[in-house]
Short mmCIF file of C-alpha atoms and ligand atoms in Angstrom, two decimals:
data_model
loop_
_atom_site.label_atom_id
_atom_site.label_comp_id
_atom_site.label_asym_id
_atom_site.label_seq_id
_atom_site.Cartn_x
_atom_site.Cartn_y
_atom_site.Cartn_z
CA MET A 232 -9.31 7.87 -33.53
CA GLY A 233 -12.23 10.16 -33.39
CA SER A 234 -12.93 12.74 -30.68
CA GLY A 235 -11.59 11.86 -26.85
CA VAL A 236 -14.15 13.63 -26.00
CA ALA A 237 -16.26 12.16 -27.39
CA VAL A 238 -15.06 8.34 -26.70
CA ARG A 239 -15.12 9.86 -22.84
CA ALA A 240 -17.77 10.84 -22.19
CA GLN A 241 -19.27 7.06 -23.86
CA THR A 242 -16.67 5.13 -20.78
CA ARG A 243 -18.55 7.50 -17.55
CA VAL A 244 -22.52 5.70 -18.83
CA THR A 245 -20.26 3.20 -18.90
CA GLY A 246 -18.95 2.83 -14.87
CA VAL A 247 -16.82 0.93 -13.02
CA LYS A 248 -17.07 -2.88 -13.52
CA VAL A 249 -16.59 -4.95 -10.08
CA LEU A 250 -15.47 -8.83 -10.88
CA PRO A 251 -15.10 -11.09 -7.71
CA GLU A 252 -11.56 -11.33 -6.14
CA PRO A 253 -10.06 -11.39 -9.43
CA ILE A 254 -6.99 -10.86 -7.86
CA GLY A 255 -6.99 -12.16 -4.71
CA ARG A 256 -6.45 -10.48 -1.56
CA PRO A 257 -2.05 -8.50 -2.41
CA ALA A 258 0.70 -8.99 0.38
CA LEU A 259 -0.20 -5.60 2.55
CA ALA A 260 -3.88 -6.49 2.14
CA ARG A 261 -4.20 -10.03 4.03
CA SER A 262 -5.30 -8.26 7.47
CA ASP A 263 -7.98 -9.87 9.67
CA LEU A 264 -7.28 -8.14 12.94
CA ASP A 265 -9.92 -6.62 14.94
CA ARG A 266 -9.47 -3.39 15.61
CA ALA A 267 -11.60 -3.12 18.15
CA ALA A 268 -11.99 0.89 17.17
CA HIS A 269 -14.97 1.37 19.21
CA LEU A 270 -11.96 0.95 22.52
CA ARG A 271 -9.69 3.81 21.50
CA ALA A 272 -11.90 6.27 23.07
CA ASP A 273 -10.88 5.31 26.06
CA PRO A 274 -7.71 6.72 27.66
CA GLY A 275 -7.21 3.85 30.09
CA LEU A 276 -6.83 1.70 26.90
CA VAL A 277 -2.89 2.40 26.19
CA PRO A 278 -1.75 2.41 30.40
CA ARG A 279 -3.11 -0.50 31.12
CA LEU A 280 -2.04 -3.05 27.55
CA LEU A 281 0.61 -1.43 28.92
CA SER A 282 1.02 -2.30 32.38
CA ASP A 283 0.03 -5.89 31.05
CA PRO A 284 3.00 -8.20 29.98
CA THR A 285 0.43 -10.54 27.64
CA THR A 286 0.93 -7.49 25.30
CA ARG A 287 2.77 -7.40 22.03
CA VAL A 288 4.57 -4.83 21.50
CA VAL A 289 5.83 -3.75 17.69
CA SER A 290 9.01 -1.89 17.74
CA LEU A 291 9.18 0.74 14.98
CA ALA A 292 11.56 2.89 14.00
CA GLY A 293 11.20 5.55 11.24
CA ASP A 294 9.99 3.45 8.37
CA ARG A 295 10.66 0.32 10.14
CA ALA A 296 10.25 -2.81 12.71
CA GLU A 297 11.42 -5.10 14.96
CA CYS A 298 11.66 -9.10 12.88
CA GLY A 299 13.37 -11.88 12.67
CA LEU A 300 13.17 -15.37 11.33
CA GLY A 301 10.87 -17.97 13.30
CA ALA A 302 12.12 -21.92 13.52
CA ASP A 303 10.75 -22.58 11.06
CA GLY A 304 12.93 -19.74 8.97
CA ARG A 305 9.94 -17.99 7.67
CA ALA A 306 10.23 -14.06 9.00
CA GLY A 307 8.53 -12.45 10.95
CA LEU A 308 7.65 -9.64 13.33
CA VAL A 309 9.28 -9.41 16.87
CA LEU A 310 7.08 -9.17 19.51
CA ARG A 311 8.51 -8.27 22.40
CA ALA A 312 6.63 -7.52 26.33
CA PRO A 313 6.07 -3.80 27.38
CA VAL A 314 9.11 -2.12 29.16
CA PRO A 315 8.83 0.78 31.09
CA GLU A 316 10.04 3.15 28.42
CA ASP A 317 7.27 1.60 26.56
CA SER A 318 5.55 5.04 28.42
CA GLY A 319 7.33 7.74 26.77
CA ARG A 320 7.14 6.55 23.96
CA LEU A 321 4.34 7.39 20.56
CA THR A 322 2.28 4.49 20.52
CA LEU A 323 -0.55 3.44 19.07
CA PHE A 324 -3.47 0.86 19.40
CA LEU A 325 -3.19 -1.64 16.40
CA GLY A 326 -6.10 -3.73 17.80
CA PHE A 327 -6.71 -7.74 18.61
CA ASP A 328 -6.23 -11.08 17.47
CA PRO A 329 -9.82 -12.13 15.78
CA ALA A 330 -12.88 -12.97 17.87
CA GLU A 331 -13.64 -16.05 16.39
CA GLY A 332 -16.30 -15.93 19.56
CA HIS A 333 -13.10 -14.68 21.77
CA PRO A 334 -14.15 -11.69 24.47
CA ALA A 335 -11.65 -8.55 23.46
CA GLY A 336 -9.74 -9.49 27.25
CA GLU A 337 -9.35 -13.06 26.44
CA ARG A 338 -7.29 -11.76 22.81
CA ALA A 339 -3.82 -10.95 22.13
CA ALA A 340 -3.19 -7.31 22.63
CA TYR A 341 -1.12 -5.69 19.94
CA LEU A 342 0.74 -1.77 20.17
CA ALA A 343 2.18 -0.12 18.24
CA VAL A 344 6.18 1.59 19.97
CA VAL A 345 7.57 4.10 17.82
CA GLU A 346 11.53 3.83 18.94
CA GLU A 347 14.49 5.96 18.92
CA PRO A 348 16.97 2.88 18.36
CA GLY A 349 21.04 4.03 19.20
CA GLN A 350 24.09 3.18 16.49
CA ASP A 351 24.40 0.29 18.90
CA ASP A 352 21.53 -1.18 18.21
CA ALA A 353 21.73 -4.43 17.45
CA ARG A 354 18.63 -6.16 16.93
CA GLY A 355 16.79 -6.40 13.12
CA TRP A 356 14.76 -4.11 12.46
CA ALA A 357 14.29 -4.06 8.63
CA THR A 358 11.51 -2.05 5.99
CA LEU A 359 7.83 -3.59 4.84
CA ARG A 360 9.19 -3.22 1.66
CA ARG A 361 11.74 -5.48 2.20
CA VAL A 362 9.63 -8.30 4.34
CA GLY A 363 5.80 -8.04 3.30
CA THR A 364 6.07 -10.86 1.08
CA MET A 365 7.24 -12.67 3.42
CA LEU A 366 5.75 -12.30 6.65
CA GLY A 367 2.28 -14.14 7.69
CA ASP A 368 -1.67 -12.43 7.33
CA ARG A 369 -1.49 -11.19 10.76
CA ASP A 370 2.27 -9.39 10.85
CA ALA A 371 1.54 -8.03 7.28
CA GLY A 372 -1.83 -6.32 8.46
CA LEU A 373 0.05 -4.55 11.61
CA PHE A 374 3.62 -4.16 9.62
CA THR A 375 1.44 -2.22 7.63
CA THR A 376 -1.04 -0.57 10.18
CA ALA A 377 1.46 0.52 12.44
CA VAL A 378 3.67 2.03 9.86
CA ALA A 379 1.20 3.42 8.03
CA LEU A 380 -0.71 5.23 10.88
CA ALA A 381 3.47 6.12 12.40
CA ASN A 382 4.27 7.49 8.94
CA TRP A 383 1.00 9.83 9.56
CA HIS A 384 2.28 11.44 13.37
CA ALA A 385 5.59 11.69 12.20
CA THR A 386 4.17 14.42 9.26
CA HIS A 387 1.19 16.14 11.79
CA THR A 388 3.31 18.23 14.29
CA HIS A 389 0.98 20.72 14.05
CA CYS A 390 -2.38 22.18 13.35
CA PRO A 391 -3.62 22.67 9.39
CA ARG A 392 -5.64 25.38 11.58
CA CYS A 393 -3.38 27.33 13.57
CA GLY A 394 -0.34 25.78 13.75
CA SER A 395 -0.15 25.44 17.31
CA ALA A 396 1.66 22.57 18.36
CA THR A 397 -0.65 18.89 17.80
CA ILE A 398 -0.55 16.00 20.67
CA PRO A 399 -1.85 12.43 20.15
CA ALA A 400 -5.01 11.49 21.56
CA THR A 401 -7.71 8.24 20.90
CA SER A 402 -5.49 5.68 21.92
CA GLY A 403 -2.64 7.24 18.46
CA TRP A 404 -5.45 7.76 16.29
CA THR A 405 -6.23 10.93 16.64
CA ARG A 406 -3.61 13.97 16.82
CA LEU A 407 -5.38 17.36 18.79
CA CYS A 408 -4.84 20.70 18.46
CA GLU A 409 -2.91 22.21 21.50
CA SER A 410 -4.20 25.43 21.41
CA GLY A 411 -8.12 25.34 19.50
CA GLY A 412 -8.44 21.71 20.78
CA SER A 413 -9.56 20.56 17.13
CA GLN A 414 -9.81 16.91 16.24
CA HIS A 415 -7.54 15.99 13.07
CA PHE A 416 -7.91 12.28 12.08
CA PRO A 417 -4.93 10.04 10.17
CA ARG A 418 -4.93 10.19 6.29
CA THR A 419 -4.83 8.28 3.46
CA ASP A 420 -4.45 9.10 0.05
CA PRO A 421 -5.44 7.22 -2.72
CA ALA A 422 -4.16 6.24 -5.81
CA VAL A 423 -5.54 4.29 -9.27
CA ILE A 424 -3.05 1.46 -10.45
CA CYS A 425 -4.20 0.01 -14.03
CA SER A 426 -3.09 -2.21 -16.96
CA VAL A 427 -3.83 -0.78 -19.94
CA ILE A 428 -4.52 -3.57 -22.48
CA ASP A 429 -5.17 -2.77 -26.28
CA ASP A 430 -7.45 -5.41 -28.77
CA GLN A 431 -4.38 -7.28 -30.15
CA ASP A 432 -4.57 -8.19 -25.85
CA ARG A 433 -0.85 -6.82 -24.92
CA ILE A 434 -0.22 -4.51 -22.17
CA LEU A 435 0.98 -1.55 -21.69
CA LEU A 436 4.08 -1.02 -19.52
CA ALA A 437 6.24 2.20 -18.78
CA GLN A 438 8.94 3.73 -17.13
CA GLY A 439 8.93 5.99 -15.06
CA ARG A 440 11.45 9.15 -14.42
CA GLY A 441 14.47 8.41 -12.29
CA TRP A 442 13.67 3.76 -12.19
CA PRO A 443 16.33 1.72 -12.26
CA PRO A 444 16.99 0.13 -16.29
CA GLY A 445 14.50 -2.25 -17.34
CA ARG A 446 12.10 -0.96 -14.29
CA MET A 447 8.57 -0.82 -15.93
CA SER A 448 5.05 -0.92 -14.94
CA ILE A 449 1.95 -0.21 -15.54
CA LEU A 450 0.33 3.77 -15.18
CA ALA A 451 -0.45 5.10 -11.88
CA GLY A 452 -1.36 8.80 -9.82
CA PHE A 453 -3.04 9.66 -7.08
CA VAL A 454 -7.44 10.33 -6.67
CA GLU A 455 -7.35 14.21 -7.45
CA PRO A 456 -9.88 15.92 -4.84
CA GLY A 457 -13.69 16.10 -6.23
CA GLU A 458 -12.27 13.40 -8.80
CA ALA A 459 -14.34 9.89 -8.80
CA LEU A 460 -12.84 6.50 -8.79
CA GLU A 461 -13.15 5.82 -13.10
CA ALA A 462 -12.39 9.37 -13.78
CA ALA A 463 -9.35 9.26 -11.75
CA VAL A 464 -8.16 6.38 -14.28
CA VAL A 465 -9.38 7.76 -17.63
CA ARG A 466 -7.73 11.14 -17.02
CA GLU A 467 -4.25 9.45 -15.77
CA ILE A 468 -3.75 7.66 -18.15
CA GLU A 469 -4.77 9.97 -20.76
CA GLU A 470 -2.32 12.04 -18.90
CA GLU A 471 0.99 10.35 -19.01
CA SER A 472 0.51 7.35 -22.20
CA GLY A 473 -1.63 9.83 -24.89
CA LEU A 474 -4.26 6.52 -25.01
CA VAL A 475 -8.15 7.49 -24.84
CA VAL A 476 -9.11 3.81 -22.10
CA GLY A 477 -13.02 2.39 -21.19
CA GLU A 478 -14.32 -0.80 -19.46
CA VAL A 479 -12.84 0.49 -16.38
CA THR A 480 -12.95 -2.43 -14.34
CA TYR A 481 -11.97 -2.71 -10.52
CA LEU A 482 -10.00 -5.37 -9.61
CA GLY A 483 -8.32 -4.54 -6.35
CA ASP A 484 -6.88 -1.96 -3.87
CA GLN A 485 -3.82 -2.70 -1.25
CA PRO A 486 -2.67 -0.12 1.61
CA TRP A 487 0.53 1.63 0.39
CA PRO A 488 2.21 3.12 3.31
CA PHE A 489 4.95 4.72 1.87
CA PRO A 490 3.77 6.93 2.95
CA ALA A 491 0.06 6.44 3.42
CA SER A 492 -1.44 5.34 0.08
CA LEU A 493 -4.04 3.02 -0.87
CA MET A 494 -3.64 2.01 -4.16
CA LEU A 495 -6.84 0.64 -6.20
CA GLY A 496 -6.04 -1.52 -8.96
CA PHE A 497 -8.10 -1.07 -12.33
CA THR A 498 -7.43 -2.74 -15.44
CA ALA A 499 -9.15 -1.22 -18.48
CA ARG A 500 -9.13 -0.99 -22.39
CA VAL A 501 -7.80 1.21 -25.19
CA VAL A 502 -10.42 3.11 -26.76
CA GLY A 503 -9.58 6.67 -28.80
CA GLY A 504 -5.95 8.26 -28.97
CA GLU A 505 -2.09 7.68 -29.83
CA LEU A 506 0.63 7.25 -27.28
CA ARG A 507 2.14 9.71 -26.18
CA LEU A 508 4.06 9.98 -22.72
CA GLN A 509 4.25 12.16 -20.67
CA GLU A 510 7.61 13.02 -20.93
CA ASP A 511 8.17 15.22 -17.50
CA GLU A 512 7.04 10.95 -16.06
CA ILE A 513 7.59 8.96 -17.97
CA GLU A 514 10.18 7.58 -19.67
CA SER A 515 9.54 5.20 -21.82
CA ALA A 516 6.61 2.31 -22.02
CA ARG A 517 5.92 0.02 -24.79
CA TRP A 518 3.58 -2.71 -25.47
CA PHE A 519 4.15 -6.55 -24.13
CA THR A 520 2.31 -9.69 -25.74
CA ARG A 521 2.40 -12.82 -22.73
CA GLU A 522 5.43 -13.79 -25.24
CA GLU A 523 7.76 -11.33 -25.84
CA PHE A 524 6.47 -10.10 -21.69
CA ALA A 525 7.98 -13.27 -20.54
CA ALA A 526 10.84 -12.86 -23.32
CA ALA A 527 12.22 -9.70 -21.97
CA ILE A 528 11.72 -11.06 -18.52
CA ASP A 529 14.37 -14.03 -19.31
CA SER A 530 16.24 -11.38 -20.98
CA GLY A 531 16.84 -9.96 -18.06
CA GLU A 532 15.55 -6.45 -20.04
CA LEU A 533 12.72 -6.09 -18.00
CA LEU A 534 12.33 -6.23 -14.53
CA PRO A 535 8.68 -6.84 -13.95
CA SER A 536 6.90 -5.06 -10.83
CA SER A 537 8.25 -6.60 -6.95
CA SER A 538 5.58 -9.16 -6.13
CA LEU A 539 4.72 -6.68 -2.42
CA SER A 540 3.12 -3.97 -5.25
CA ILE A 541 -0.43 -4.96 -6.29
CA ALA A 542 0.83 -3.65 -10.25
CA TYR A 543 2.34 -7.89 -9.85
CA ARG A 544 -0.88 -9.13 -8.83
CA ILE A 545 -2.45 -6.73 -11.91
CA ILE A 546 0.37 -8.10 -13.85
CA GLU A 547 0.27 -11.37 -13.41
CA HIS A 548 -4.15 -11.16 -13.88
CA TRP A 549 -3.52 -10.20 -17.47
CA TYR A 550 -0.64 -12.71 -17.88
CA GLY A 551 -2.34 -15.20 -17.01
CA ARG A 552 0.35 -17.10 -13.76
CA PRO A 553 3.45 -15.95 -11.29
CA PHE A 554 6.03 -14.99 -13.36
CA PRO A 555 9.30 -14.20 -11.87
CA THR A 556 10.06 -10.94 -9.57
CA THR A 557 12.97 -9.27 -8.69
CA ASP A 558 12.47 -9.31 -5.23
CA ILE A 559 14.67 -8.62 -2.43
CA PRO A 560 15.94 -11.27 -0.24
CA VAL A 561 14.98 -11.32 3.91
CA ARG A 562 18.02 -11.06 4.85
ZN1 LIG B 134 -5.21 24.55 15.80
#
């Protein structure tokens, strides 16, 4: 196979290729909300919206939002009017309905409010993992943004510089250190996920440690500080599988707020190395032809990725058409 170092030097020069929207818009990348970021610094914005009965509020509790079934039987967020209790809760300004020629004041405004429902709360709380593919574009965008931002608030209650408590500011888009006044911004952690294709056009699927039996997907990992995307793809795949890849091609991306990732999707071709699994992360891995992939799903031997995930879209890009998944039903 030659020297891995030499092969990787060659792939660096190639650079990442981009195809025009080869996987469309994944389930959590459908938001068309006007985030109106220029309004966030106004400290009167959230109080004004909380006193306006036309404001639409997304109720959050942990990683769940209040959801229900609409008249058409389709799952959606329950968008309620503000209530007086909201003024004491963490409130996040999500934005307005898309412009379509109307000024912001004439469009519906959306807030997310973090609640602590009691034991007897009978509302229809659901996680984004459970309902993400069933929501319409607007609700998928609202839920994804709200839970991503709320996750960050929940884990950044103290200043990384001095350890003092931080308080929400900028309509929920920053936190301020109460002691030093330093400003802290929400984090999004980039992760690469990549289909690995061999010279027979087979795809490599792997089972991660701790996954349910039969669950296999493509390889993924976080981008490290100081690292470009292509380098992260090449490194992750070599670390986890022993294979050296080239022709790294960008396919699409989607936010993945479980708790704070942005998944950047690629496909790549094997150019060297040999299959040698990173045993502390990968339980097993094997190559699939399209026929073997279809047969393994049919027999129940393979539980493919959820259609919520960008992994599904990347595998579908290789397979050539949709395939059955093991999504959990809405209720
Ligand atoms: Zn501080």
